């Protein structure tokens, strides 16, 4: 939010520099993110002076150019070539001397240099209104008042306004500070706390009076809960034209483009007092009736921006006797606003229900200055005052007469808040005792009325415009921010308590797994839990009726909670591939959300995504692509790290995975993983293979907490390795060999490894060769050759009997 320093000083007499004021505002919780310089004319007309045309002759080499001699008041007339048709001897004109920078409307600039035009020297430039930024007339040079003295800086002639503009990062709860007056009100409290006595200057409306009652408008409010207050007055015999320079400068300083004097006046009061207003062309109010009610669903309505919008039944609208004219509190209609032909207006000032306005604005993807304030909650008790302020301003710049009573619908006054403050609680929260008189002084400076005082605390009345201060804790926060966080003393002593945390607390296990994955080259992603409902149609496992739908979504693509982490992860994969990052390893801890008949359900998952190459091409390595077995090893290592073993595997094929596997412990499914189907990848524009794993994190935690980590000493005695080359049937798997070996020798068999598989024409049909190594070790003594031979003989016999294996 932009705040003009010159404008701010209309409410509070302040002689500090802007930096110091910005620091105080930041200390008050109104963080100043930057201070920009504003000039009503960019460049401030620096280098532009008044010149007196002494001579003007035709250029010998150009029909449309003139050679002039111009006196700049320094006794050294300059020769300047000028192409303007209206230049003449005796005129006073604005001259840009050598070195002056002129600025164009598109933000570009150019520097005046000495030059030759068609062979004749030119030592400057005689300027038009457009070139100076003083008007729109580009037909010729600008002719100045004849009484001006040559050499006078044009910045003095045109009274350039220089301003400093604060960019304030306003938090959503501070609706009271959404105006220059609101900022000044807070600034006053801060200054008083620092010992600087100032008064808040409030614009007077004492001159407001009704001149006739010939233009009465009847106001009808359908629902007082949605429209708690609505004020309006008519002003006739106005003249719509450009706003005066001072008003245009105020609006330009805060980034607004002036429209006309009526619209500018309403915008001025909005940013001055924080009260949005709207001016209707009186001739467009059919039946002399204003009716505030909800729209008829499906109605087409064209707003001021020229967009045709389809109205929702919950949209609050301003109607005349027969048709809608304005989306209440958000944006006006195309046909009911002020034009150059408008001669009378109905001026609206209202307080609308913040929730209603916020939903309507989001529904239509609109964010206007009015909706920004209405949806956060404005001051309901300044509505009539702001209306009078705007009416007087319009009369001052557009003429006109007040032609009706102020119609003020306010059936139930919005009451101030009653809050009790305990001095003890204030001390506990702040961590330091603030003198009671200081507390009372701060609260009074914030317009918080002290009703009663006791030894224990204060009884307070908080004004309705402070809708963020309704609890004791809020009062304490107000005291603290004005008192100054920097004034709170802190101790050099640090107190801490020890707390018992279980070993398998979720975040600890997550950190263990995350560190392991990062060590293996993975990157963590954090995808949005909000997603598009269309993803539920990509898999039969997901049902659209199970979507958890947002009541007030930011957009259609972020209107539901995700049922699977797969699709949000694929979005991240596609995003990176599109930016030439095709070798990816991602993991994410996140939740899925479902709306079952039994109720809402959240499940936590860990998902892995691998795609592309797992190694980089180099002189020492060849490229290796990621594949199913690579991810299988990653998955098994995670479970092994958590002490989960004795897993049961089963093949898996779904409408999402073309080939895959599931690992379970008993009846508890822990993880599913496999290759994502091409039709799914195509939906995300991915052409390369992606392997995906999905851990049911709740189940993983459940089984992991029952596994105890065992520590063993490093063996003192050597191990022995023996190999078998086994000829087995094609149907035999290494897992069978592994299981039989473990069953045959449980005590001394330390490791079993498959290091080669051979299938070729030199083997009998239907056969393959497994090269398997067996590592033997005794923790208590060195194995003898006799023991080793006995174990290997036993293994050989077992393989021959159980698997019909042969030694090659």
mmCIF file of N, CA and C in Angstrom, residues 1 3 5 8 14 16-35 165-171 174 177 183-184 186-191 194 477-478 480-487:
data_model
loop_
_atom_site.group_PDB
_atom_site.id
_atom_site.type_symbol
_atom_site.label_atom_id
_atom_site.label_comp_id
_atom_site.label_asym_id
_atom_site.label_seq_id
_atom_site.Cartn_x
_atom_site.Cartn_y
_atom_site.Cartn_z
ATOM 1 N N UNK A 1 0.847 -1.185 0.000
ATOM 2 C CA UNK A 1 0.000 0.000 0.000
ATOM 3 C C UNK A 1 0.890 1.244 0.000
ATOM 4 N N UNK A 3 1.596 5.260 0.551
ATOM 5 C CA UNK A 3 1.181 6.393 1.385
ATOM 6 C C UNK A 3 2.055 7.596 1.031
ATOM 7 N N UNK A 5 3.741 11.086 1.673
ATOM 8 C CA UNK A 5 4.185 11.796 2.869
ATOM 9 C C UNK A 5 3.550 13.194 2.933
ATOM 10 N N UNK A 8 0.040 12.691 4.058
ATOM 11 C CA UNK A 8 0.031 12.310 5.472
ATOM 12 C C UNK A 8 0.171 13.527 6.372
ATOM 13 N N UNK A 14 4.119 17.292 10.958
ATOM 14 C CA UNK A 14 5.315 16.515 11.231
ATOM 15 C C UNK A 14 6.482 17.114 10.465
ATOM 16 N N UNK A 16 9.684 15.675 10.736
ATOM 17 C CA UNK A 16 10.747 14.669 10.658
ATOM 18 C C UNK A 16 11.076 14.385 9.202
ATOM 19 N N UNK A 17 12.302 13.849 8.982
ATOM 20 C CA UNK A 17 12.591 13.375 7.631
ATOM 21 C C UNK A 17 11.873 12.040 7.417
ATOM 22 N N UNK A 18 11.723 11.664 6.170
ATOM 23 C CA UNK A 18 10.934 10.482 5.815
ATOM 24 C C UNK A 18 11.532 9.199 6.387
ATOM 25 N N UNK A 19 12.864 9.100 6.422
ATOM 26 C CA UNK A 19 13.506 7.883 6.939
ATOM 27 C C UNK A 19 13.135 7.662 8.401
ATOM 28 N N UNK A 20 13.159 8.714 9.185
ATOM 29 C CA UNK A 20 12.832 8.591 10.605
ATOM 30 C C UNK A 20 11.365 8.227 10.789
ATOM 31 N N UNK A 21 10.500 8.848 10.001
ATOM 32 C CA UNK A 21 9.073 8.511 10.069
ATOM 33 C C UNK A 21 8.851 7.063 9.658
ATOM 34 N N UNK A 22 9.566 6.618 8.619
ATOM 35 C CA UNK A 22 9.447 5.226 8.178
ATOM 36 C C UNK A 22 9.875 4.244 9.248
ATOM 37 N N UNK A 23 10.933 4.583 9.983
ATOM 38 C CA UNK A 23 11.392 3.708 11.067
ATOM 39 C C UNK A 23 10.328 3.597 12.158
ATOM 40 N N UNK A 24 9.688 4.721 12.490
ATOM 41 C CA UNK A 24 8.657 4.696 13.520
ATOM 42 C C UNK A 24 7.451 3.883 13.058
ATOM 43 N N UNK A 25 7.058 4.045 11.809
ATOM 44 C CA UNK A 25 5.932 3.263 11.284
ATOM 45 C C UNK A 25 6.236 1.765 11.345
ATOM 46 N N UNK A 26 7.457 1.406 11.005
ATOM 47 C CA UNK A 26 7.847 -0.007 11.067
ATOM 48 C C UNK A 26 7.790 -0.517 12.504
ATOM 49 N N UNK A 27 8.268 0.286 13.449
ATOM 50 C CA UNK A 27 8.201 -0.102 14.863
ATOM 51 C C UNK A 27 6.764 -0.273 15.326
ATOM 52 N N UNK A 28 5.848 0.460 14.708
ATOM 53 C CA UNK A 28 4.425 0.370 15.076
ATOM 54 C C UNK A 28 3.721 -0.815 14.415
ATOM 55 N N UNK A 29 4.446 -1.587 13.633
ATOM 56 C CA UNK A 29 3.845 -2.742 12.972
ATOM 57 C C UNK A 29 3.394 -2.458 11.557
ATOM 58 N N UNK A 30 3.616 -1.228 11.082
ATOM 59 C CA UNK A 30 3.281 -0.861 9.704
ATOM 60 C C UNK A 30 4.590 -0.837 8.921
ATOM 61 N N UNK A 31 5.031 -1.995 8.495
ATOM 62 C CA UNK A 31 6.374 -2.138 7.947
ATOM 63 C C UNK A 31 6.549 -1.349 6.662
ATOM 64 N N UNK A 32 7.502 -0.447 6.673
ATOM 65 C CA UNK A 32 7.833 0.339 5.481
ATOM 66 C C UNK A 32 8.856 -0.452 4.672
ATOM 67 N N UNK A 33 8.419 -0.930 3.504
ATOM 68 C CA UNK A 33 9.282 -1.769 2.680
ATOM 69 C C UNK A 33 10.167 -0.946 1.759
ATOM 70 N N UNK A 34 9.828 0.320 1.586
ATOM 71 C CA UNK A 34 10.648 1.180 0.736
ATOM 72 C C UNK A 34 10.086 2.589 0.712
ATOM 73 N N UNK A 35 10.922 3.552 0.353
ATOM 74 C CA UNK A 35 10.499 4.951 0.211
ATOM 75 C C UNK A 35 10.911 5.410 -1.176
ATOM 76 N N UNK A 165 7.041 8.730 -1.085
ATOM 77 C CA UNK A 165 5.938 7.775 -0.981
ATOM 78 C C UNK A 165 6.415 6.527 -0.247
ATOM 79 N N UNK A 166 5.720 6.203 0.861
ATOM 80 C CA UNK A 166 6.035 4.989 1.631
ATOM 81 C C UNK A 166 5.318 3.797 0.995
ATOM 82 N N UNK A 167 6.052 2.721 0.810
ATOM 83 C CA UNK A 167 5.448 1.452 0.405
ATOM 84 C C UNK A 167 5.320 0.615 1.676
ATOM 85 N N UNK A 168 4.075 0.443 2.139
ATOM 86 C CA UNK A 168 3.836 -0.224 3.426
ATOM 87 C C UNK A 168 3.308 -1.634 3.186
ATOM 88 N N UNK A 169 3.972 -2.617 3.788
ATOM 89 C CA UNK A 169 3.511 -4.003 3.722
ATOM 90 C C UNK A 169 2.476 -4.240 4.803
ATOM 91 N N UNK A 170 1.242 -3.927 4.477
ATOM 92 C CA UNK A 170 0.168 -3.966 5.464
ATOM 93 C C UNK A 170 -0.281 -5.404 5.705
ATOM 94 N N UNK A 171 -0.346 -5.815 6.961
ATOM 95 C CA UNK A 171 -0.840 -7.150 7.287
ATOM 96 C C UNK A 171 -2.361 -7.176 7.180
ATOM 97 N N UNK A 174 -4.874 -5.404 9.721
ATOM 98 C CA UNK A 174 -4.858 -3.970 10.002
ATOM 99 C C UNK A 174 -5.741 -3.192 9.019
ATOM 100 N N UNK A 177 -5.785 0.669 9.092
ATOM 101 C CA UNK A 177 -4.662 1.465 8.577
ATOM 102 C C UNK A 177 -4.646 1.512 7.050
ATOM 103 N N UNK A 183 -3.172 5.724 8.917
ATOM 104 C CA UNK A 183 -1.729 5.721 9.183
ATOM 105 C C UNK A 183 -1.378 6.877 10.117
ATOM 106 N N UNK A 184 -1.989 8.048 9.862
ATOM 107 C CA UNK A 184 -1.717 9.219 10.717
ATOM 108 C C UNK A 184 -2.170 8.964 12.148
ATOM 109 N N UNK A 186 -2.218 6.089 13.744
ATOM 110 C CA UNK A 186 -1.211 5.241 14.392
ATOM 111 C C UNK A 186 0.066 6.022 14.665
ATOM 112 N N UNK A 187 0.431 6.869 13.714
ATOM 113 C CA UNK A 187 1.647 7.658 13.859
ATOM 114 C C UNK A 187 1.543 8.601 15.052
ATOM 115 N N UNK A 188 0.354 9.144 15.266
ATOM 116 C CA UNK A 188 0.143 10.024 16.418
ATOM 117 C C UNK A 188 0.410 9.286 17.723
ATOM 118 N N UNK A 189 -0.087 8.037 17.823
ATOM 119 C CA UNK A 189 0.129 7.247 19.042
ATOM 120 C C UNK A 189 1.610 6.994 19.273
ATOM 121 N N UNK A 190 2.330 6.695 18.190
ATOM 122 C CA UNK A 190 3.765 6.458 18.321
ATOM 123 C C UNK A 190 4.530 7.699 18.731
ATOM 124 N N UNK A 191 4.140 8.842 18.180
ATOM 125 C CA UNK A 191 4.813 10.099 18.526
ATOM 126 C C UNK A 191 4.554 10.489 19.981
ATOM 127 N N UNK A 194 6.723 8.695 22.288
ATOM 128 C CA UNK A 194 8.101 9.188 22.267
ATOM 129 C C UNK A 194 8.224 10.588 22.843
ATOM 130 N N UNK A 477 -1.027 -6.780 22.722
ATOM 131 C CA UNK A 477 -0.223 -6.591 21.511
ATOM 132 C C UNK A 477 -0.210 -5.118 21.095
ATOM 133 N N UNK A 478 -1.353 -4.438 21.216
ATOM 134 C CA UNK A 478 -1.419 -3.019 20.886
ATOM 135 C C UNK A 478 -0.513 -2.197 21.804
ATOM 136 N N UNK A 480 2.107 -3.256 23.360
ATOM 137 C CA UNK A 480 3.501 -3.603 23.119
ATOM 138 C C UNK A 480 4.042 -2.936 21.850
ATOM 139 N N UNK A 481 3.239 -2.903 20.783
ATOM 140 C CA UNK A 481 3.766 -2.339 19.536
ATOM 141 C C UNK A 481 3.957 -0.821 19.640
ATOM 142 N N UNK A 482 3.105 -0.143 20.431
ATOM 143 C CA UNK A 482 3.275 1.299 20.608
ATOM 144 C C UNK A 482 4.383 1.586 21.627
ATOM 145 N N UNK A 483 4.444 0.786 22.674
ATOM 146 C CA UNK A 483 5.505 0.952 23.667
ATOM 147 C C UNK A 483 6.874 0.726 23.024
ATOM 148 N N UNK A 484 6.905 -0.232 22.079
ATOM 149 C CA UNK A 484 8.142 -0.505 21.353
ATOM 150 C C UNK A 484 8.749 -1.834 21.734
ATOM 151 N N UNK A 485 8.806 -2.748 20.795
ATOM 152 C CA UNK A 485 9.428 -4.047 21.063
ATOM 153 C C UNK A 485 10.897 -3.861 21.452
ATOM 154 N N UNK A 486 11.516 -2.841 20.870
ATOM 155 C CA UNK A 486 12.938 -2.609 21.167
ATOM 156 C C UNK A 486 13.168 -2.118 22.592
ATOM 157 N N UNK A 487 12.104 -1.677 23.244
ATOM 158 C CA UNK A 487 12.237 -1.181 24.621
ATOM 159 C C UNK A 487 12.050 -2.280 25.665
#
